Amino acid sequence: MRHKIQGLEAWRDSGLPFAHEAGAAAGQRGGRLFKSRELWVGGVGARDAFAPAYAAPAALSVAQALSPEPMRLRRARRKDWRQRAHELRYDLVPALRDTDWVPDLAIDIGSGRWFRGMATMLGLASAALLFWPSFDAVEAAPTVRVDDRVRDEFRSQMIMPLALGGDSGRRMGATAAVVPLASAPERPTVQLVATLGQGDSFGRMLQRAGVAGADAARIESLVAAAVPLAEIQPGTRFDITLGRRAAPSQPRPLDDLAFRARFDLDLAVERRAGALALVRKPIRVDDTPLRIRGIVGSSLYRSARAAGAPAAAIQHYLRTLDQHLNLELDVAASDEFDIVVGFKRAASGETEVGELLYAGVARDGKPRAQLLKWGDAKDGGGQFYEASGVGRRQAGLGAPVFGRITSGFGMRRHPILGYARMHSGVDFAAPWGTPIYATSDGVVNYAGWRGGHGNYVRLSHGGGIGSGYGHMSRIAVAHGARVRRGQVIGYVGSTGLSTGAHLHYEMYRNGRAVNPGSVRFVTTAQLEGAELAAFKARLAALRGLEPGAALAPLAAPRVAAAPVREIDRVDRSS
């Protein structure tokens, strides 16, 4: 009986139904867990169908009470909680996935969705900061333990500059036997490089480099005797060697000075027997001009650059052609360009490109333009002439002075005389003393006072074309002088019949005043006689140059063989 009660308590704790709850289910499965007993009321064998269900007793055998079935039910209950957690997870994941954790923070500012996105951003930023790496140096653990004694032993075996104090080795460190010097010994010589700056003088440059004043003056006089000091180009480098000085308070004497004075000359100043002497070292230079030819192609500038022409020479070439040809209409892609520039090459390997000498264009082997630079420095550096000896230059109205036009060409009311009269020029308002420039090449055929024009200059440009400049404050050219385009011929003023500082500019064709804006080209010069013959000879010489011949290596000069003495021949034969 005691075993049955314990079995009932265990069954009750398991939460399973009793016989009257589970009997039907068990009977449906074809078996019964409990044996049912019929309840007889009043000792009669008849079954009371209306008795309460809890009144039906149940009998549990010892085998059933000791059965391990309740333990398996507890395991089933634990499995049931796992199933619920699994189902909960599958219900939660879609909700988290459908939630917008990174909303656009520029929309719905202040809403719950916005604060959720802000929290996400701050959380991610905090996580990134937590994983921020450290940039501290990581030292590898030594194979042996290093203490101060071992570290000092290592330092004694190292090789370190003495400038760090000379305490890195046992034999370098100062001991009690070392006697300190009163002063450190100086270097016997000092070698340095000095550069001549823009606007600097030769003497000041030497003194800044440490050359004594007396030596600098002597060197300046020696160099000036060989080459003018003004011709030494800024940026020239000087190799200077200074010797030992007599006392610490004295400057070092100059032992040697060397520099490139010109493209064809090296100069050196050396100290010989206590005195400075100049040494000339000429450099052999070949000045054969460089000729460059090629096909125009789609771009004349790019084709010339690809052929090796310098950029400055190409720009000058295009400007020169533009004064005689229409580059867009008169030059075809199949034409051939021809450029000749001044070129120098030294035996030491340096090269120097000069100015444009010849500009030509050919089509089908026949020249369309042949322009040669002719003239000297007195003629403004020369100008380009055609093969026939005629020089043409474009001379539009341009601007003879920097100012604004206040009165044009035509009839107008005179501001001083008060009546209408022909205004035969153009007025430019400009401040007093502003430079006035010639609008084209020409010869001054009048310079002086001319009635209402005041100080007046008139230029003749050839071909019946002339120009006049009035109301000048001062004239800068004289009668009969030859002027170039852009040359200053005077300064703005208010002389003559004038109400203020301005320039009266006019142009003439065959003696009659014309609108300056109608003049486009001016024939400037015509070579004749011996000058024309020299011009054509120079043109033929440049056109006879081989393209690229100037780029060949400069051959070394031939050394004449020493004559063989008769005594030497006797020795060889014996």
mmCIF file of C-alpha atoms in Angstrom, residues 259-523:
data_model
loop_
_atom_site.group_PDB
_atom_site.id
_atom_site.type_symbol
_atom_site.label_atom_id
_atom_site.label_comp_id
_atom_site.label_asym_id
_atom_site.label_seq_id
_atom_site.Cartn_x
_atom_site.Cartn_y
_atom_site.Cartn_z
ATOM 1 C CA PHE A 259 83.764 79.123 -63.798
ATOM 2 C CA ARG A 260 82.215 79.185 -67.309
ATOM 3 C CA ALA A 261 82.551 82.787 -68.460
ATOM 4 C CA ARG A 262 81.049 82.249 -71.919
ATOM 5 C CA PHE A 263 79.811 79.347 -73.948
ATOM 6 C CA ASP A 264 83.228 79.142 -75.595
ATOM 7 C CA LEU A 265 85.444 80.132 -72.657
ATOM 8 C CA ASP A 266 86.347 78.749 -69.241
ATOM 9 C CA LEU A 267 88.230 80.995 -66.838
ATOM 10 C CA ALA A 268 90.250 80.037 -63.777
ATOM 11 C CA VAL A 269 92.102 82.087 -61.198
ATOM 12 C CA GLU A 270 94.978 80.277 -59.505
ATOM 13 C CA ARG A 271 97.480 81.298 -56.873
ATOM 14 C CA ARG A 272 101.018 80.926 -58.178
ATOM 15 C CA ALA A 273 104.025 81.905 -56.047
ATOM 16 C CA GLY A 274 101.747 83.837 -53.722
ATOM 17 C CA ALA A 275 100.083 85.893 -56.497
ATOM 18 C CA LEU A 276 96.770 85.381 -58.310
ATOM 19 C CA ALA A 277 96.954 84.651 -62.028
ATOM 20 C CA LEU A 278 94.223 84.276 -64.676
ATOM 21 C CA VAL A 279 94.119 81.107 -66.781
ATOM 22 C CA ARG A 280 92.111 81.045 -70.023
ATOM 23 C CA LYS A 281 90.695 77.740 -71.225
ATOM 24 C CA PRO A 282 89.062 78.217 -74.665
ATOM 25 C CA ILE A 283 86.412 75.691 -75.683
ATOM 26 C CA ARG A 284 86.006 74.717 -79.316
ATOM 27 C CA VAL A 285 82.491 75.594 -80.466
ATOM 28 C CA ASP A 286 80.707 74.832 -83.725
ATOM 29 C CA ASP A 287 78.020 77.384 -84.656
ATOM 30 C CA THR A 288 76.479 75.612 -87.647
ATOM 31 C CA PRO A 289 72.733 76.482 -87.682
ATOM 32 C CA LEU A 290 70.243 73.699 -87.066
ATOM 33 C CA ARG A 291 67.757 72.975 -89.848
ATOM 34 C CA ILE A 292 64.512 71.125 -89.078
ATOM 35 C CA ARG A 293 62.065 69.945 -91.755
ATOM 36 C CA GLY A 294 58.895 67.891 -91.661
ATOM 37 C CA ILE A 295 55.304 67.464 -92.831
ATOM 38 C CA VAL A 296 52.724 69.893 -91.414
ATOM 39 C CA GLY A 297 50.101 67.222 -90.701
ATOM 40 C CA SER A 298 47.057 67.973 -88.573
ATOM 41 C CA SER A 299 48.948 70.427 -86.340
ATOM 42 C CA LEU A 300 51.955 72.441 -87.437
ATOM 43 C CA TYR A 301 53.035 73.087 -83.853
ATOM 44 C CA ARG A 302 52.849 69.421 -82.811
ATOM 45 C CA SER A 303 54.610 68.223 -85.945
ATOM 46 C CA ALA A 304 57.458 70.690 -85.438
ATOM 47 C CA ARG A 305 57.795 69.696 -81.786
ATOM 48 C CA ALA A 306 57.879 66.028 -82.765
ATOM 49 C CA ALA A 307 60.661 66.841 -85.251
ATOM 50 C CA GLY A 308 62.759 68.318 -82.408
ATOM 51 C CA ALA A 309 62.217 72.045 -82.860
ATOM 52 C CA PRO A 310 62.359 74.133 -79.644
ATOM 53 C CA ALA A 311 59.044 75.544 -78.444
ATOM 54 C CA ALA A 312 60.257 79.175 -78.508
ATOM 55 C CA ALA A 313 61.512 78.799 -82.101
ATOM 56 C CA ILE A 314 58.162 77.319 -83.237
ATOM 57 C CA GLN A 315 56.223 80.199 -81.706
ATOM 58 C CA HIS A 316 58.501 82.715 -83.443
ATOM 59 C CA TYR A 317 58.112 80.723 -86.678
ATOM 60 C CA LEU A 318 54.300 80.858 -86.501
ATOM 61 C CA ARG A 319 54.267 84.589 -85.735
ATOM 62 C CA THR A 320 56.571 85.269 -88.685
ATOM 63 C CA LEU A 321 54.489 83.215 -91.130
ATOM 64 C CA ASP A 322 51.302 84.873 -89.885
ATOM 65 C CA GLN A 323 52.580 88.233 -91.129
ATOM 66 C CA HIS A 324 52.931 86.915 -94.705
ATOM 67 C CA LEU A 325 50.471 84.007 -95.003
ATOM 68 C CA ASN A 326 47.066 82.960 -93.769
ATOM 69 C CA LEU A 327 47.941 79.921 -91.668
ATOM 70 C CA GLU A 328 44.412 78.507 -91.905
ATOM 71 C CA LEU A 329 43.936 78.895 -95.676
ATOM 72 C CA ASP A 330 47.417 79.013 -97.231
ATOM 73 C CA VAL A 331 49.027 76.110 -95.335
ATOM 74 C CA ALA A 332 47.816 72.544 -96.048
ATOM 75 C CA ALA A 333 48.408 69.368 -94.067
ATOM 76 C CA SER A 334 50.573 67.936 -96.897
ATOM 77 C CA ASP A 335 52.875 70.977 -96.973
ATOM 78 C CA GLU A 336 56.406 70.834 -95.596
ATOM 79 C CA PHE A 337 57.682 73.228 -92.954
ATOM 80 C CA ASP A 338 61.288 74.402 -92.954
ATOM 81 C CA ILE A 339 62.872 75.946 -89.832
ATOM 82 C CA VAL A 340 66.456 77.107 -89.318
ATOM 83 C CA VAL A 341 67.578 78.271 -85.872
ATOM 84 C CA GLY A 342 70.914 79.396 -84.518
ATOM 85 C CA PHE A 343 72.725 76.543 -82.805
ATOM 86 C CA LYS A 344 75.992 76.162 -80.923
ATOM 87 C CA ARG A 345 77.640 72.990 -79.669
ATOM 88 C CA ALA A 346 80.760 72.876 -77.555
ATOM 89 C CA ALA A 347 83.469 70.247 -77.500
ATOM 90 C CA SER A 348 82.618 69.695 -73.824
ATOM 91 C CA GLY A 349 79.128 68.477 -74.803
ATOM 92 C CA GLU A 350 76.929 71.514 -74.073
ATOM 93 C CA THR A 351 74.503 72.885 -76.671
ATOM 94 C CA GLU A 352 72.791 76.246 -77.009
ATOM 95 C CA VAL A 353 69.787 77.062 -79.209
ATOM 96 C CA GLY A 354 69.607 80.557 -80.669
ATOM 97 C CA GLU A 355 66.933 82.602 -82.409
ATOM 98 C CA LEU A 356 64.945 81.847 -85.561
ATOM 99 C CA LEU A 357 66.954 82.545 -88.741
ATOM 100 C CA TYR A 358 64.773 81.174 -91.553
ATOM 101 C CA ALA A 359 61.081 80.300 -91.902
ATOM 102 C CA GLY A 360 59.821 78.487 -94.963
ATOM 103 C CA VAL A 361 56.862 76.500 -96.303
ATOM 104 C CA ALA A 362 56.994 74.255 -99.386
ATOM 105 C CA ARG A 363 54.303 72.466 -101.379
ATOM 106 C CA ASP A 364 55.107 69.723 -103.875
ATOM 107 C CA GLY A 365 58.790 70.650 -103.679
ATOM 108 C CA LYS A 366 58.137 74.301 -104.566
ATOM 109 C CA PRO A 367 58.556 77.045 -101.937
ATOM 110 C CA ARG A 368 55.447 78.952 -100.923
ATOM 111 C CA ALA A 369 57.209 81.159 -98.379
ATOM 112 C CA GLN A 370 60.916 81.897 -97.838
ATOM 113 C CA LEU A 371 61.555 84.346 -95.032
ATOM 114 C CA LEU A 372 65.100 85.179 -93.921
ATOM 115 C CA LYS A 373 66.032 87.331 -90.965
ATOM 116 C CA TRP A 374 68.285 90.154 -92.096
ATOM 117 C CA GLY A 375 69.690 93.152 -90.254
ATOM 118 C CA ASP A 376 71.932 94.004 -87.352
ATOM 119 C CA ALA A 377 71.408 95.062 -83.758
ATOM 120 C CA LYS A 378 71.232 98.723 -84.761
ATOM 121 C CA ASP A 379 68.205 97.890 -86.899
ATOM 122 C CA GLY A 380 66.287 96.459 -83.957
ATOM 123 C CA GLY A 381 67.826 92.996 -84.249
ATOM 124 C CA GLY A 382 66.787 92.541 -87.884
ATOM 125 C CA GLN A 383 63.513 91.648 -89.575
ATOM 126 C CA PHE A 384 62.298 88.942 -91.955
ATOM 127 C CA TYR A 385 62.470 89.564 -95.679
ATOM 128 C CA GLU A 386 61.051 87.542 -98.532
ATOM 129 C CA ALA A 387 63.354 85.822 -101.014
ATOM 130 C CA SER A 388 62.973 88.813 -103.356
ATOM 131 C CA GLY A 389 64.369 91.161 -100.700
ATOM 132 C CA VAL A 390 61.032 92.750 -99.788
ATOM 133 C CA GLY A 391 60.078 92.991 -96.141
ATOM 134 C CA ARG A 392 56.421 93.232 -95.232
ATOM 135 C CA ARG A 393 54.910 93.683 -91.824
ATOM 136 C CA GLN A 394 51.299 93.840 -90.712
ATOM 137 C CA ALA A 395 50.527 97.247 -89.196
ATOM 138 C CA GLY A 396 46.894 97.563 -88.269
ATOM 139 C CA LEU A 397 45.538 100.417 -86.160
ATOM 140 C CA GLY A 398 46.621 98.695 -82.990
ATOM 141 C CA ALA A 399 47.082 101.072 -80.086
ATOM 142 C CA PRO A 400 49.859 103.673 -80.291
ATOM 143 C CA VAL A 401 49.222 104.448 -76.632
ATOM 144 C CA PHE A 402 47.532 102.738 -73.693
ATOM 145 C CA GLY A 403 44.300 104.708 -73.422
ATOM 146 C CA ARG A 404 40.677 104.936 -74.532
ATOM 147 C CA ILE A 405 39.330 106.435 -77.767
ATOM 148 C CA THR A 406 37.509 109.694 -77.114
ATOM 149 C CA SER A 407 37.015 110.908 -80.703
ATOM 150 C CA GLY A 408 36.934 109.026 -84.007
ATOM 151 C CA PHE A 409 37.685 109.838 -87.637
ATOM 152 C CA GLY A 410 35.212 112.180 -89.428
ATOM 153 C CA MET A 411 33.296 115.466 -89.069
ATOM 154 C CA ARG A 412 32.864 116.844 -85.575
ATOM 155 C CA ARG A 413 32.434 120.119 -83.649
ATOM 156 C CA HIS A 414 35.844 121.363 -82.553
ATOM 157 C CA PRO A 415 35.940 121.710 -78.747
ATOM 158 C CA ILE A 416 37.974 124.961 -78.886
ATOM 159 C CA LEU A 417 37.123 126.639 -82.213
ATOM 160 C CA GLY A 418 33.407 125.960 -81.735
ATOM 161 C CA TYR A 419 32.466 124.995 -85.308
ATOM 162 C CA ALA A 420 32.216 121.726 -87.204
ATOM 163 C CA ARG A 421 35.328 120.615 -89.077
ATOM 164 C CA MET A 422 36.950 117.436 -90.331
ATOM 165 C CA HIS A 423 38.738 115.421 -87.650
ATOM 166 C CA SER A 424 41.449 113.641 -89.634
ATOM 167 C CA GLY A 425 42.519 111.203 -86.956
ATOM 168 C CA VAL A 426 41.646 109.358 -83.756
ATOM 169 C CA ASP A 427 42.082 110.761 -80.234
ATOM 170 C CA PHE A 428 43.290 108.571 -77.357
ATOM 171 C CA ALA A 429 42.833 109.876 -73.808
ATOM 172 C CA ALA A 430 45.789 108.918 -71.580
ATOM 173 C CA PRO A 431 47.572 110.363 -68.515
ATOM 174 C CA TRP A 432 50.256 112.975 -68.989
ATOM 175 C CA GLY A 433 53.648 111.390 -69.826
ATOM 176 C CA THR A 434 52.295 108.046 -71.081
ATOM 177 C CA PRO A 435 54.692 106.556 -73.703
ATOM 178 C CA ILE A 436 53.647 106.740 -77.371
ATOM 179 C CA TYR A 437 54.708 103.871 -79.647
ATOM 180 C CA ALA A 438 55.233 103.697 -83.409
ATOM 181 C CA THR A 439 52.542 101.552 -85.011
ATOM 182 C CA SER A 440 54.890 100.287 -87.755
ATOM 183 C CA ASP A 441 58.474 100.472 -88.966
ATOM 184 C CA GLY A 442 59.407 103.709 -90.648
ATOM 185 C CA VAL A 443 61.578 106.804 -90.928
ATOM 186 C CA VAL A 444 60.954 110.069 -89.071
ATOM 187 C CA ASN A 445 60.385 112.772 -91.711
ATOM 188 C CA TYR A 446 59.114 115.416 -89.257
ATOM 189 C CA ALA A 447 59.693 115.997 -85.545
ATOM 190 C CA GLY A 448 58.888 119.347 -83.960
ATOM 191 C CA TRP A 449 56.177 121.990 -83.399
ATOM 192 C CA ARG A 450 53.362 122.031 -85.939
ATOM 193 C CA GLY A 451 50.651 124.613 -85.246
ATOM 194 C CA GLY A 452 47.522 123.241 -83.601
ATOM 195 C CA HIS A 453 49.089 119.744 -83.334
ATOM 196 C CA GLY A 454 51.703 121.095 -80.916
ATOM 197 C CA ASN A 455 54.691 118.774 -80.605
ATOM 198 C CA TYR A 456 54.230 116.515 -83.620
ATOM 199 C CA VAL A 457 56.005 113.497 -85.146
ATOM 200 C CA ARG A 458 55.342 112.118 -88.620
ATOM 201 C CA LEU A 459 56.635 108.757 -89.838
ATOM 202 C CA SER A 460 56.982 107.470 -93.394
ATOM 203 C CA HIS A 461 56.392 103.723 -93.703
ATOM 204 C CA GLY A 462 57.029 103.362 -97.445
ATOM 205 C CA GLY A 463 54.590 102.708 -100.246
ATOM 206 C CA GLY A 464 52.974 106.110 -99.713
ATOM 207 C CA ILE A 465 51.828 105.234 -96.174
ATOM 208 C CA GLY A 466 52.565 107.563 -93.256
ATOM 209 C CA SER A 467 51.377 108.197 -89.688
ATOM 210 C CA GLY A 468 51.254 111.274 -87.438
ATOM 211 C CA TYR A 469 51.281 111.766 -83.656
ATOM 212 C CA GLY A 470 50.261 115.119 -82.153
ATOM 213 C CA HIS A 471 49.924 117.035 -78.848
ATOM 214 C CA MET A 472 53.040 115.369 -77.371
ATOM 215 C CA SER A 473 54.516 116.682 -74.148
ATOM 216 C CA ARG A 474 57.995 115.567 -75.289
ATOM 217 C CA ILE A 475 59.450 114.140 -78.507
ATOM 218 C CA ALA A 476 61.786 111.124 -78.157
ATOM 219 C CA VAL A 477 63.065 110.805 -81.780
ATOM 220 C CA ALA A 478 64.901 113.048 -84.203
ATOM 221 C CA HIS A 479 64.349 113.891 -87.848
ATOM 222 C CA GLY A 480 65.701 111.188 -90.200
ATOM 223 C CA ALA A 481 65.880 108.472 -87.541
ATOM 224 C CA ARG A 482 64.726 104.935 -88.390
ATOM 225 C CA VAL A 483 62.237 103.513 -85.881
ATOM 226 C CA ARG A 484 60.810 100.060 -85.308
ATOM 227 C CA ARG A 485 57.277 99.031 -84.558
ATOM 228 C CA GLY A 486 56.646 99.399 -80.830
ATOM 229 C CA GLN A 487 59.507 101.877 -80.305
ATOM 230 C CA VAL A 488 58.809 104.877 -78.047
ATOM 231 C CA ILE A 489 58.712 108.071 -80.156
ATOM 232 C CA GLY A 490 57.267 110.496 -77.576
ATOM 233 C CA TYR A 491 55.033 111.045 -74.558
ATOM 234 C CA VAL A 492 51.416 112.138 -74.139
ATOM 235 C CA GLY A 493 50.810 115.812 -73.482
ATOM 236 C CA SER A 494 48.405 118.677 -74.219
ATOM 237 C CA THR A 495 50.367 120.998 -76.496
ATOM 238 C CA GLY A 496 48.741 122.985 -79.320
ATOM 239 C CA LEU A 497 44.939 123.268 -79.599
ATOM 240 C CA SER A 498 44.104 120.759 -76.881
ATOM 241 C CA THR A 499 41.738 120.716 -73.906
ATOM 242 C CA GLY A 500 43.519 117.945 -72.010
ATOM 243 C CA ALA A 501 46.206 115.298 -72.123
ATOM 244 C CA HIS A 502 45.612 113.022 -75.110
ATOM 245 C CA LEU A 503 47.197 111.728 -78.345
ATOM 246 C CA HIS A 504 45.986 112.720 -81.796
ATOM 247 C CA TYR A 505 46.861 109.796 -84.102
ATOM 248 C CA GLU A 506 46.378 109.960 -87.863
ATOM 249 C CA MET A 507 47.454 108.019 -90.973
ATOM 250 C CA TYR A 508 48.063 109.105 -94.544
ATOM 251 C CA ARG A 509 47.928 107.376 -97.936
ATOM 252 C CA ASN A 510 49.705 109.294 -100.700
ATOM 253 C CA GLY A 511 49.504 112.484 -98.655
ATOM 254 C CA ARG A 512 45.771 112.293 -97.845
ATOM 255 C CA ALA A 513 44.456 111.551 -94.372
ATOM 256 C CA VAL A 514 42.631 108.217 -94.132
ATOM 257 C CA ASN A 515 40.903 106.343 -91.377
ATOM 258 C CA PRO A 516 43.644 104.553 -89.399
ATOM 259 C CA GLY A 517 41.420 101.472 -89.139
ATOM 260 C CA SER A 518 41.519 100.994 -92.918
ATOM 261 C CA VAL A 519 45.280 100.340 -93.068
ATOM 262 C CA ARG A 520 46.227 96.670 -92.802
ATOM 263 C CA PHE A 521 49.680 96.081 -94.336
ATOM 264 C CA VAL A 522 52.746 98.217 -94.804
ATOM 265 C CA THR A 523 55.751 97.495 -97.026
#
